[in-house]
Amino acid sequence: MSKVWRYLTKEKLEWLVADRGLYFGPAISQSDPEEGLYDSTILGDLFEENPRKYIR
C-alpha cells in the first residue's frame, strides 16, 4: 500500500477516482519496475470506508 502513497495522498486518489480523472498507460511503457503492482487491499479499504461514494 505504501507504493501508491509515494505518488499521491489518499485525498488526491479519492478525488481522482470521483472525478474519473485517472489515466493508466501500459505498465510496460513505465520506467518504474513496480509500476502497475498494488496491494489488493487498497480498493477494498476505500470501498469499506464509504462504499456509496464509489458505487454509482
mmCIF file of N, CA and C in Angstrom:
data_model
loop_
_atom_site.group_PDB
_atom_site.id
_atom_site.type_symbol
_atom_site.label_atom_id
_atom_site.label_comp_id
_atom_site.label_asym_id
_atom_site.label_seq_id
_atom_site.Cartn_x
_atom_site.Cartn_y
_atom_site.Cartn_z
ATOM 1 N N MET A 1 0.816 -1.197 0.000
ATOM 2 C CA MET A 1 0.000 0.000 0.000
ATOM 3 C C MET A 1 0.860 1.261 0.000
ATOM 4 N N SER A 2 2.024 1.212 0.581
ATOM 5 C CA SER A 2 2.867 2.402 0.642
ATOM 6 C C SER A 2 3.330 2.858 -0.732
ATOM 7 N N LYS A 3 3.345 1.974 -1.710
ATOM 8 C CA LYS A 3 3.813 2.336 -3.043
ATOM 9 C C LYS A 3 2.881 3.357 -3.708
ATOM 10 N N VAL A 4 1.588 3.251 -3.480
ATOM 11 C CA VAL A 4 0.648 4.229 -4.041
ATOM 12 C C VAL A 4 0.857 5.583 -3.378
ATOM 13 N N TRP A 5 1.072 5.593 -2.105
ATOM 14 C CA TRP A 5 1.149 6.849 -1.370
ATOM 15 C C TRP A 5 2.436 7.610 -1.644
ATOM 16 N N ARG A 6 3.420 6.979 -2.279
ATOM 17 C CA ARG A 6 4.612 7.756 -2.621
ATOM 18 C C ARG A 6 4.314 8.708 -3.777
ATOM 19 N N TYR A 7 3.243 8.473 -4.495
ATOM 20 C CA TYR A 7 2.848 9.324 -5.613
ATOM 21 C C TYR A 7 1.711 10.275 -5.256
ATOM 22 N N LEU A 8 0.788 9.824 -4.435
ATOM 23 C CA LEU A 8 -0.433 10.584 -4.153
ATOM 24 C C LEU A 8 -0.790 10.519 -2.677
ATOM 25 N N THR A 9 -1.500 11.533 -2.220
ATOM 26 C CA THR A 9 -2.122 11.429 -0.904
ATOM 27 C C THR A 9 -3.426 10.647 -1.081
ATOM 28 N N LYS A 10 -3.958 10.157 -0.005
ATOM 29 C CA LYS A 10 -5.227 9.430 -0.063
ATOM 30 C C LYS A 10 -6.337 10.342 -0.596
ATOM 31 N N GLU A 11 -6.321 11.591 -0.156
ATOM 32 C CA GLU A 11 -7.343 12.541 -0.587
ATOM 33 C C GLU A 11 -7.273 12.787 -2.092
ATOM 34 N N LYS A 12 -6.060 12.903 -2.629
ATOM 35 C CA LYS A 12 -5.894 13.122 -4.069
ATOM 36 C C LYS A 12 -6.376 11.902 -4.850
ATOM 37 N N LEU A 13 -6.069 10.698 -4.373
ATOM 38 C CA LEU A 13 -6.541 9.482 -5.032
ATOM 39 C C LEU A 13 -8.064 9.428 -5.030
ATOM 40 N N GLU A 14 -8.678 9.736 -3.897
ATOM 41 C CA GLU A 14 -10.138 9.736 -3.821
ATOM 42 C C GLU A 14 -10.732 10.761 -4.785
ATOM 43 N N TRP A 15 -10.114 11.940 -4.870
ATOM 44 C CA TRP A 15 -10.603 12.972 -5.779
ATOM 45 C C TRP A 15 -10.491 12.509 -7.226
ATOM 46 N N LEU A 16 -9.373 11.903 -7.589
ATOM 47 C CA LEU A 16 -9.190 11.417 -8.957
ATOM 48 C C LEU A 16 -10.205 10.335 -9.313
ATOM 49 N N VAL A 17 -10.484 9.437 -8.374
ATOM 50 C CA VAL A 17 -11.472 8.383 -8.625
ATOM 51 C C VAL A 17 -12.852 9.006 -8.808
ATOM 52 N N ALA A 18 -13.213 9.919 -7.922
ATOM 53 C CA ALA A 18 -14.531 10.554 -8.002
ATOM 54 C C ALA A 18 -14.670 11.405 -9.269
ATOM 55 N N ASP A 19 -13.593 12.034 -9.690
ATOM 56 C CA ASP A 19 -13.597 12.913 -10.857
ATOM 57 C C ASP A 19 -13.407 12.143 -12.165
ATOM 58 N N ARG A 20 -13.179 10.838 -12.044
ATOM 59 C CA ARG A 20 -12.880 9.986 -13.207
ATOM 60 C C ARG A 20 -11.691 10.540 -13.987
ATOM 61 N N GLY A 21 -10.723 11.035 -13.241
ATOM 62 C CA GLY A 21 -9.558 11.660 -13.850
ATOM 63 C C GLY A 21 -8.326 10.784 -13.889
ATOM 64 N N LEU A 22 -8.498 9.489 -13.774
ATOM 65 C CA LEU A 22 -7.347 8.586 -13.811
ATOM 66 C C LEU A 22 -7.082 8.115 -15.228
ATOM 67 N N TYR A 23 -5.825 8.085 -15.586
ATOM 68 C CA TYR A 23 -5.425 7.516 -16.864
ATOM 69 C C TYR A 23 -4.282 6.558 -16.585
ATOM 70 N N PHE A 24 -4.391 5.349 -17.076
ATOM 71 C CA PHE A 24 -3.349 4.352 -16.892
ATOM 72 C C PHE A 24 -2.766 3.982 -18.242
ATOM 73 N N GLY A 25 -1.531 4.367 -18.458
ATOM 74 C CA GLY A 25 -0.816 3.940 -19.657
ATOM 75 C C GLY A 25 -0.365 2.499 -19.469
ATOM 76 N N PRO A 26 0.085 1.863 -20.530
ATOM 77 C CA PRO A 26 0.550 0.481 -20.417
ATOM 78 C C PRO A 26 1.706 0.374 -19.420
ATOM 79 N N ALA A 27 1.631 -0.575 -18.511
ATOM 80 C CA ALA A 27 2.671 -0.748 -17.496
ATOM 81 C C ALA A 27 4.030 -1.006 -18.134
ATOM 82 N N ILE A 28 4.048 -1.657 -19.270
ATOM 83 C CA ILE A 28 5.314 -1.981 -19.937
ATOM 84 C C ILE A 28 6.070 -0.725 -20.371
ATOM 85 N N SER A 29 5.348 0.377 -20.583
ATOM 86 C CA SER A 29 5.992 1.610 -21.036
ATOM 87 C C SER A 29 6.507 2.469 -19.881
ATOM 88 N N GLN A 30 6.288 2.050 -18.652
ATOM 89 C CA GLN A 30 6.713 2.817 -17.488
ATOM 90 C C GLN A 30 8.164 2.496 -17.119
ATOM 91 N N SER A 31 8.871 3.461 -16.574
ATOM 92 C CA SER A 31 10.263 3.249 -16.186
ATOM 93 C C SER A 31 10.394 2.584 -14.819
ATOM 94 N N ASP A 32 9.366 2.667 -13.997
ATOM 95 C CA ASP A 32 9.385 2.068 -12.662
ATOM 96 C C ASP A 32 9.063 0.583 -12.779
ATOM 97 N N PRO A 33 9.978 -0.315 -12.367
ATOM 98 C CA PRO A 33 9.717 -1.751 -12.497
ATOM 99 C C PRO A 33 8.536 -2.237 -11.652
ATOM 100 N N GLU A 34 8.135 -1.445 -10.668
ATOM 101 C CA GLU A 34 6.999 -1.834 -9.827
ATOM 102 C C GLU A 34 5.706 -1.144 -10.252
ATOM 103 N N GLU A 35 5.757 -0.418 -11.364
ATOM 104 C CA GLU A 35 4.563 0.258 -11.864
ATOM 105 C C GLU A 35 3.489 -0.770 -12.188
ATOM 106 N N GLY A 36 2.281 -0.510 -11.742
ATOM 107 C CA GLY A 36 1.179 -1.425 -12.012
ATOM 108 C C GLY A 36 0.964 -2.458 -10.921
ATOM 109 N N LEU A 37 1.909 -2.580 -9.997
ATOM 110 C CA LEU A 37 1.737 -3.511 -8.885
ATOM 111 C C LEU A 37 0.992 -2.787 -7.770
ATOM 112 N N TYR A 38 0.113 -3.483 -7.107
ATOM 113 C CA TYR A 38 -0.588 -2.872 -5.990
ATOM 114 C C TYR A 38 -0.998 -3.939 -4.991
ATOM 115 N N ASP A 39 -1.235 -3.483 -3.800
ATOM 116 C CA ASP A 39 -1.728 -4.335 -2.735
ATOM 117 C C ASP A 39 -3.234 -4.457 -2.944
ATOM 118 N N SER A 40 -3.740 -5.650 -3.045
ATOM 119 C CA SER A 40 -5.157 -5.856 -3.374
ATOM 120 C C SER A 40 -6.111 -5.310 -2.318
ATOM 121 N N THR A 41 -5.605 -4.903 -1.174
ATOM 122 C CA THR A 41 -6.489 -4.366 -0.132
ATOM 123 C C THR A 41 -6.786 -2.880 -0.309
ATOM 124 N N ILE A 42 -6.072 -2.198 -1.190
ATOM 125 C CA ILE A 42 -6.253 -0.747 -1.333
ATOM 126 C C ILE A 42 -7.690 -0.395 -1.688
ATOM 127 N N LEU A 43 -8.200 -0.955 -2.774
ATOM 128 C CA LEU A 43 -9.568 -0.631 -3.183
ATOM 129 C C LEU A 43 -10.574 -1.103 -2.149
ATOM 130 N N GLY A 44 -10.353 -2.271 -1.572
ATOM 131 C CA GLY A 44 -11.249 -2.778 -0.537
ATOM 132 C C GLY A 44 -11.330 -1.830 0.641
ATOM 133 N N ASP A 45 -10.189 -1.290 1.049
ATOM 134 C CA ASP A 45 -10.171 -0.339 2.160
ATOM 135 C C ASP A 45 -10.958 0.924 1.821
ATOM 136 N N LEU A 46 -10.777 1.432 0.604
ATOM 137 C CA LEU A 46 -11.507 2.635 0.209
ATOM 138 C C LEU A 46 -13.009 2.377 0.156
ATOM 139 N N PHE A 47 -13.415 1.261 -0.458
ATOM 140 C CA PHE A 47 -14.835 0.938 -0.555
ATOM 141 C C PHE A 47 -15.442 0.694 0.819
ATOM 142 N N GLU A 48 -14.671 0.073 1.699
ATOM 143 C CA GLU A 48 -15.167 -0.230 3.038
ATOM 144 C C GLU A 48 -15.430 1.056 3.825
ATOM 145 N N GLU A 49 -14.585 2.062 3.636
ATOM 146 C CA GLU A 49 -14.754 3.337 4.338
ATOM 147 C C GLU A 49 -16.056 4.031 3.952
ATOM 148 N N ASN A 50 -16.352 4.048 2.658
ATOM 149 C CA ASN A 50 -17.518 4.783 2.184
ATOM 150 C C ASN A 50 -17.972 4.202 0.844
ATOM 151 N N PRO A 51 -18.623 3.046 0.840
ATOM 152 C CA PRO A 51 -18.965 2.376 -0.423
ATOM 153 C C PRO A 51 -19.879 3.195 -1.334
ATOM 154 N N ARG A 52 -20.763 3.985 -0.791
ATOM 155 C CA ARG A 52 -21.695 4.751 -1.632
ATOM 156 C C ARG A 52 -20.980 5.834 -2.432
ATOM 157 N N LYS A 53 -19.813 6.227 -1.958
ATOM 158 C CA LYS A 53 -19.042 7.255 -2.650
ATOM 159 C C LYS A 53 -18.493 6.742 -3.978
ATOM 160 N N TYR A 54 -18.262 5.433 -4.088
ATOM 161 C CA TYR A 54 -17.609 4.870 -5.263
ATOM 162 C C TYR A 54 -18.527 4.037 -6.146
ATOM 163 N N ILE A 55 -19.719 3.747 -5.674
ATOM 164 C CA ILE A 55 -20.646 2.929 -6.459
ATOM 165 C C ILE A 55 -21.764 3.830 -6.949
ATOM 166 N N ARG A 56 -21.952 3.831 -8.247
ATOM 167 C CA ARG A 56 -22.998 4.700 -8.816
ATOM 168 C C ARG A 56 -24.147 3.864 -9.293
#
